[in-house]
PDB file of C-alpha atoms in Angstrom:
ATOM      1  CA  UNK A1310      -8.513  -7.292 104.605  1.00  0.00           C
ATOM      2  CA  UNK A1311      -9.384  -6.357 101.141  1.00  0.00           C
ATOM      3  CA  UNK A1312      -6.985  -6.541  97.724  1.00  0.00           C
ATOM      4  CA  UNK A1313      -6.101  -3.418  98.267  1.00  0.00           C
ATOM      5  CA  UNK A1314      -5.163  -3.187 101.394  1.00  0.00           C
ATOM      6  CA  UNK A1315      -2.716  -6.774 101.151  1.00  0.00           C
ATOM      7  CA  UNK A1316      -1.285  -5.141  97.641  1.00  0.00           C
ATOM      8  CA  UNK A1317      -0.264  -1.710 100.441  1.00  0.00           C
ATOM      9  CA  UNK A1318       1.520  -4.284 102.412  1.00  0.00           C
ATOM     10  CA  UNK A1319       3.299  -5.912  99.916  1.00  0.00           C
ATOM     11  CA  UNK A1320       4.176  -2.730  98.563  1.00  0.00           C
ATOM     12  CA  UNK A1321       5.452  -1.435 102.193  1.00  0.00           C
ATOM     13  CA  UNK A1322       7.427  -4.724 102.763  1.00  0.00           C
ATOM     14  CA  UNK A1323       9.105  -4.670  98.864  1.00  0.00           C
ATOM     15  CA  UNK A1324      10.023  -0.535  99.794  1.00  0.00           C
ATOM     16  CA  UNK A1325      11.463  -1.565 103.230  1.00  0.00           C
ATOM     17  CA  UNK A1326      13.576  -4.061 102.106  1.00  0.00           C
ATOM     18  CA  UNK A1327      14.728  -2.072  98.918  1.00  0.00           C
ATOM     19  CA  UNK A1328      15.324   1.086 100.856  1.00  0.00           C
ATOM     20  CA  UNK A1329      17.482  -1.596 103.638  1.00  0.00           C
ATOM     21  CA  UNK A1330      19.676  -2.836 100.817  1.00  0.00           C
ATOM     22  CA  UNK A1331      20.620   0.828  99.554  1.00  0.00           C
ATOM     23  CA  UNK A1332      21.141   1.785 103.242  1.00  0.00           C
ATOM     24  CA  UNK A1333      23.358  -0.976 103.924  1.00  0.00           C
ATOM     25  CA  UNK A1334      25.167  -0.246 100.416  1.00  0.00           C
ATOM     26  CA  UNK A1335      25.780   3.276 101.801  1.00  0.00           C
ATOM     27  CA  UNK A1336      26.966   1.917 105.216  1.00  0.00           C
ATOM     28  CA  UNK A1337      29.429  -0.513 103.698  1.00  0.00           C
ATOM     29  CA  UNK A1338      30.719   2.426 100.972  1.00  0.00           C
ATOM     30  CA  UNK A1339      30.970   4.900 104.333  1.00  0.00           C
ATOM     31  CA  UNK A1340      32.948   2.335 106.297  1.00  0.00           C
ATOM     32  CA  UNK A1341      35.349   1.862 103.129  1.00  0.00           C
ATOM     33  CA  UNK A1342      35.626   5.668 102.583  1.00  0.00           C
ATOM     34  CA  UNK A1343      37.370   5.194 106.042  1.00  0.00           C
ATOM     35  CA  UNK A1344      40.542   2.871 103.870  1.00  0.00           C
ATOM     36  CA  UNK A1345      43.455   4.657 102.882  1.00  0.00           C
ATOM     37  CA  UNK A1346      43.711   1.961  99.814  1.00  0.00           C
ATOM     38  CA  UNK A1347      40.261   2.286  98.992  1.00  0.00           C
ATOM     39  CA  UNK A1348      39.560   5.859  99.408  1.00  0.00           C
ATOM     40  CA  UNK A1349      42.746   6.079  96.910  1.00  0.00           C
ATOM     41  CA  UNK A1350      41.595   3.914  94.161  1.00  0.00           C
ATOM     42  CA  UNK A1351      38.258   4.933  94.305  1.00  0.00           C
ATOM     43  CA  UNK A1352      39.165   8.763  93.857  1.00  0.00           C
ATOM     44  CA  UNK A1353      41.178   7.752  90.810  1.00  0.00           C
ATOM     45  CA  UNK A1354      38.565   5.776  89.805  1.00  0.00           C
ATOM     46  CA  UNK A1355      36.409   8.798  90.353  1.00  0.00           C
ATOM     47  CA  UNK A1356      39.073  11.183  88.461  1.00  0.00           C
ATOM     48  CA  UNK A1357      39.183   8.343  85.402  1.00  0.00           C
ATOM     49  CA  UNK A1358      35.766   8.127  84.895  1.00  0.00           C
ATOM     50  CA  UNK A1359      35.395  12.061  84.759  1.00  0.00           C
ATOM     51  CA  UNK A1360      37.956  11.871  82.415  1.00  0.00           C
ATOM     52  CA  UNK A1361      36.920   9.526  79.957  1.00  0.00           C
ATOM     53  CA  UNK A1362      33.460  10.884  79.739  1.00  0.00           C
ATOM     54  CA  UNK A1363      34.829  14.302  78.850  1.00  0.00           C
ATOM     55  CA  UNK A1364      36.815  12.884  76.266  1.00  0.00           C
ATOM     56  CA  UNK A1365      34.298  10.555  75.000  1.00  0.00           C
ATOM     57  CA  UNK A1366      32.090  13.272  74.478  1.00  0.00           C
ATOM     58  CA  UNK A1367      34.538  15.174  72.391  1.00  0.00           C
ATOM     59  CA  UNK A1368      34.504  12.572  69.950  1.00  0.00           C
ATOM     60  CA  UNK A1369      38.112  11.275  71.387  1.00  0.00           C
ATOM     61  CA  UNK A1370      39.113   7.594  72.088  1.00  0.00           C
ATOM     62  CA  UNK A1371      40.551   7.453  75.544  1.00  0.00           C
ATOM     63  CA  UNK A1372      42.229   4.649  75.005  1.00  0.00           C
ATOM     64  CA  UNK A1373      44.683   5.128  77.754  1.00  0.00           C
ATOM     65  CA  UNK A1374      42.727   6.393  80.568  1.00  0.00           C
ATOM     66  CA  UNK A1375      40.230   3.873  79.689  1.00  0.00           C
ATOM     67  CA  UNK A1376      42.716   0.950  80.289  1.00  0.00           C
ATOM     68  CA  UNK A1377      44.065   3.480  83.098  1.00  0.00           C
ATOM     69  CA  UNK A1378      40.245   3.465  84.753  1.00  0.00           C
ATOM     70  CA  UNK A1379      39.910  -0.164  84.362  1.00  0.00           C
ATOM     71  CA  UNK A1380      42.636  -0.886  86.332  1.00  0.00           C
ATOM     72  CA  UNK A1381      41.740   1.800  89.090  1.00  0.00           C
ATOM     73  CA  UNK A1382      38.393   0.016  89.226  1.00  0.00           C
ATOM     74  CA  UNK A1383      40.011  -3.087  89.653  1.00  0.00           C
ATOM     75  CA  UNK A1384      42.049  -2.392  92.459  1.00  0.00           C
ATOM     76  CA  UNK A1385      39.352  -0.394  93.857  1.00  0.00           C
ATOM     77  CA  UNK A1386      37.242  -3.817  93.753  1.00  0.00           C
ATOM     78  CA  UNK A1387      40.260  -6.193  95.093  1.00  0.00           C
ATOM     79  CA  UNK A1388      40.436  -3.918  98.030  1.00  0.00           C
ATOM     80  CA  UNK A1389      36.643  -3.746  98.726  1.00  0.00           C
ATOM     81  CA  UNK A1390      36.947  -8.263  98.876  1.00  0.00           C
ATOM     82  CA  UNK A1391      39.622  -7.985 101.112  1.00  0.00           C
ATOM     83  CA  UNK A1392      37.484  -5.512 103.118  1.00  0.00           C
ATOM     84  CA  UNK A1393      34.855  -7.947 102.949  1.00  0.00           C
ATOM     85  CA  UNK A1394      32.659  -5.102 101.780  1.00  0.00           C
ATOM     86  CA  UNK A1395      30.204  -4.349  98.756  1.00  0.00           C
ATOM     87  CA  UNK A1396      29.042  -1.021  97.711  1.00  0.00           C
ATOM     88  CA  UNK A1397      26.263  -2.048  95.773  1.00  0.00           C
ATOM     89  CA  UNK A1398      23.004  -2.663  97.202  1.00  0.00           C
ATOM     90  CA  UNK A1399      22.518  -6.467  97.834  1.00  0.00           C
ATOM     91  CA  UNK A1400      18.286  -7.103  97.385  1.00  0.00           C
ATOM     92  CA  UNK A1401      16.620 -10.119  98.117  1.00  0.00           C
ATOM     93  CA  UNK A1402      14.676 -10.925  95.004  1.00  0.00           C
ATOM     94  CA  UNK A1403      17.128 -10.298  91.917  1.00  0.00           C
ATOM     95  CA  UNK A1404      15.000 -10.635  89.309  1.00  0.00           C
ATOM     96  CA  UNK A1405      12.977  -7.636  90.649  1.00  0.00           C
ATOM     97  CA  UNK A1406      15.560  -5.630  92.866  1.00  0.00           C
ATOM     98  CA  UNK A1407      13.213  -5.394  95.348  1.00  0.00           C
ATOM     99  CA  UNK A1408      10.583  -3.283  93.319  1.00  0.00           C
ATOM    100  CA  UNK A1409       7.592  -6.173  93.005  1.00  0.00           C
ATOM    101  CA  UNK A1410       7.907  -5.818  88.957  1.00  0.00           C
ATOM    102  CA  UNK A1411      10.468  -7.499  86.465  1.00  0.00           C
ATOM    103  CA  UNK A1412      12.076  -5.266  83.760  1.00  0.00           C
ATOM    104  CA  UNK A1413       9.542  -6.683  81.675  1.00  0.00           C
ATOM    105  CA  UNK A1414       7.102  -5.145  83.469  1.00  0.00           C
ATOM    106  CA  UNK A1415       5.536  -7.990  85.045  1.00  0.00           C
ATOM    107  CA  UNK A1416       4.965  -8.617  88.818  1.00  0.00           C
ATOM    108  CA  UNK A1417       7.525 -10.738  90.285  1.00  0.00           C
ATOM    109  CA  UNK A1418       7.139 -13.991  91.496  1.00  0.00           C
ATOM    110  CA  UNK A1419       8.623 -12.809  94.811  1.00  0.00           C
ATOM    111  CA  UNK A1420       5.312 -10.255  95.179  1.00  0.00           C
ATOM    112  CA  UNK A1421       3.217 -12.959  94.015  1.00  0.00           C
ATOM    113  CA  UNK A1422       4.164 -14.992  96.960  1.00  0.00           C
ATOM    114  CA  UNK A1423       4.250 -12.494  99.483  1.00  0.00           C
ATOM    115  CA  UNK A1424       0.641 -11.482  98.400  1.00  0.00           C
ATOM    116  CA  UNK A1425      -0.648 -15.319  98.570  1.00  0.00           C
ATOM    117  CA  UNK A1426       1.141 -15.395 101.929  1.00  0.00           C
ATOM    118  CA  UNK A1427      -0.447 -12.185 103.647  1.00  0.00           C
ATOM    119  CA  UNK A1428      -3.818 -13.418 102.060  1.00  0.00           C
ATOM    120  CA  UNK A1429      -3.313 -16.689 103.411  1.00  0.00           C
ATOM    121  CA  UNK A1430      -2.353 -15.400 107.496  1.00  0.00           C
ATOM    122  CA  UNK A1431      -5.345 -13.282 107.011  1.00  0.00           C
ATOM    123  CA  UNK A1432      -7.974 -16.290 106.333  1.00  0.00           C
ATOM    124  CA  UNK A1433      -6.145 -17.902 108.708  1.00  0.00           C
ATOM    125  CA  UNK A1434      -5.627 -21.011 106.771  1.00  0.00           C
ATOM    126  CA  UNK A1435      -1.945 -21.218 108.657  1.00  0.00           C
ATOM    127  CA  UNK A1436      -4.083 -22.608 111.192  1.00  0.00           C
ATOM    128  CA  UNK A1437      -5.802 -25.432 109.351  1.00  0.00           C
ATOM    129  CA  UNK A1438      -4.630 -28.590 110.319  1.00  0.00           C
ATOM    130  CA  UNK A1439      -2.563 -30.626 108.190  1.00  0.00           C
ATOM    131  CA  UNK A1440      -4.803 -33.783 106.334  1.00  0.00           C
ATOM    132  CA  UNK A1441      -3.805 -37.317 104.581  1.00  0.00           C
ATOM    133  CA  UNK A1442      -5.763 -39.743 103.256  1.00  0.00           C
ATOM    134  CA  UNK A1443      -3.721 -42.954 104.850  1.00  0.00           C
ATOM    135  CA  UNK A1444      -5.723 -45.668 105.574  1.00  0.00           C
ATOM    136  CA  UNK A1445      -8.678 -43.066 106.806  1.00  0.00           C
ATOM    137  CA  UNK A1446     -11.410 -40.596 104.989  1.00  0.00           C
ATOM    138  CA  UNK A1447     -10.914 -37.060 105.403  1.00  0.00           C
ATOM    139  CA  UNK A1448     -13.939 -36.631 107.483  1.00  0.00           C
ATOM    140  CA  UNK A1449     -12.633 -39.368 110.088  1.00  0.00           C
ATOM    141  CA  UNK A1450      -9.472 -37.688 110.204  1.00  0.00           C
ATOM    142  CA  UNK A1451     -11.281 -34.233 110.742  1.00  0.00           C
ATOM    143  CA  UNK A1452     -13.322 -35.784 113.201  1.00  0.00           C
ATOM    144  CA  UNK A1453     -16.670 -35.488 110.968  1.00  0.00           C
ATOM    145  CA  UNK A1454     -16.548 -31.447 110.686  1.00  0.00           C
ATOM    146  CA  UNK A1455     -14.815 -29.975 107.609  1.00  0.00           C
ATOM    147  CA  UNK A1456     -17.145 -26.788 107.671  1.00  0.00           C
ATOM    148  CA  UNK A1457     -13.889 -24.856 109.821  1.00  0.00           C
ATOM    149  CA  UNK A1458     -11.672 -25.977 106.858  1.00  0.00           C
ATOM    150  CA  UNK A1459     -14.500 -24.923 104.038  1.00  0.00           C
ATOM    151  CA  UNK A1460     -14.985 -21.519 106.032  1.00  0.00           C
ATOM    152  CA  UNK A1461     -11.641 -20.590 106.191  1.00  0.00           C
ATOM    153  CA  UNK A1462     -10.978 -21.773 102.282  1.00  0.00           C
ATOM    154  CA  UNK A1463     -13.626 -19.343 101.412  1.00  0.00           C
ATOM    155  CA  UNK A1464     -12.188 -16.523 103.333  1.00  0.00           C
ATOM    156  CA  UNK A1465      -8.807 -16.875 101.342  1.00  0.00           C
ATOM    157  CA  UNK A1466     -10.533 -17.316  97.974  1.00  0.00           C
ATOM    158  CA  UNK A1467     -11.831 -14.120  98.494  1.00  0.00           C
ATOM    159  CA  UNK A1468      -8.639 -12.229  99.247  1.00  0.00           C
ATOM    160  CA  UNK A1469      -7.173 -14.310  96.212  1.00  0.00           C
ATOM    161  CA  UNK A1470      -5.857 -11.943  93.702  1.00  0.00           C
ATOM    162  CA  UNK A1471      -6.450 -11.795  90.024  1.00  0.00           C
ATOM    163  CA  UNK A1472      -9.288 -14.368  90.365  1.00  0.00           C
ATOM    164  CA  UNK A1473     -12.744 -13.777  88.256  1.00  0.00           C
ATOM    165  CA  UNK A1474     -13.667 -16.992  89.320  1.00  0.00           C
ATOM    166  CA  UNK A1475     -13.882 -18.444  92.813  1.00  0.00           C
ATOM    167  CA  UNK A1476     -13.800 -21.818  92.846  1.00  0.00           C
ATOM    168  CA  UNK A1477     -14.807 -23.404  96.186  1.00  0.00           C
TER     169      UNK A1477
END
C-alpha cells in the first residue's frame, strides 16, 4: 500500500467520523425539536438572535434583547441537559474536529497515529511477536531467526511517512 493510498484512508476514516458527529448532532437537535420546552426556547432564541443582529447592524445597542437572548439561550440549554441531549456535533479528536489538521494548520496528532497504525497492519508488524531481553539474547528468544522480524521492519519503514531517511 503506498503513501498515498494510507493518507486516502485516513482521510476516509477522519470524513466518516466527522460527517457521524454532525449526523448525530442533527439527530439529537430533531429529537429535541419534538419538546414543547425546547422547541419554545429555542424559537425565541431563534427570534432574539434575529433581533439583535438587525439592531447591531444599525449601529444600536440591544441591550435588552441581548440580556433577553441570553436568557432564552439559557433555558434553551437547561432543557437540552435535562433531555440528556447536545446539538452540537461531539468529534473524537478536539484539537482537530475530526478534519486531520489543527487550526494552525498542522496535521493532528490523531492523523498521525492513525497513519502509523494503517502503515503498521499493512507490514504486518501487529503480528511480530513480542521480545525481552530477560535473562536470554534476542536470537534465543526468536529461536535463532530474526530475518521475519527484519523483513517485516523494512516493509513498514517503507510505508513510513515523512521519512527521507530509512533507517533499518
Amino acid at each position: 500500500m503506498s503513501r498515498a493510498d494510507i493518507s486516502a484512508r485516513v482521510s476516509a476514516i477522519l470524513n466518516e467520523r466527522r460527517n457521524g458527529a454532525f449526523i448525530a448532532a442533527n439527530e439529537n437537535y430533531a429529537r429535541a425539536s419534538k419538546d414543547e420546552k425546547f422547541r419554545r426556547a429555542d424559537l425565541k432564541a431563534r427570534d432574539l438572535t434575529i433581533k439583535v443582529s438587525l439592531l447591531s447592524s444599525q449601529g444600536e445597542e440591544a441591550t435588552e434583547e441581548k440580556k433577553q437572548l441570553r436568557a432564552a439561550e439559557k433555558a434553551r440549554d437547561k432543557r437540552l441537559s435535562e433531555l440528556g441531549l447536545s446539538v452540537f456535533p461531539v468529534f473524537t479528536c478536539p484539537d482537530c474536529e475530526d478534519t486531520g489538521m489543527t487550526r494552525e494548520g498542522k496535521l493532528c496528532k490523531c492523523a498521525q497515529k492513525l497513519y502509523r497504525e494503517i502503515a503498521r497492519e499493512k507490514a504486518a508488524l501487529t503480528a511480530l511477536p513480542s521480545f525481552r531481553f530477560e535473562n536470554d539474547t534476542l536470537s534465543r528468544r526468536a529461536g535463532g531467526n530474526l530475518s521475519a522480524a527484519y523483513e517485516a521492519m523494512k516493509r513498514y519503514a517503507s510505508n513510513f511517512p515523512n521519512v527521507g531517511k530509512k533507517a533499518i
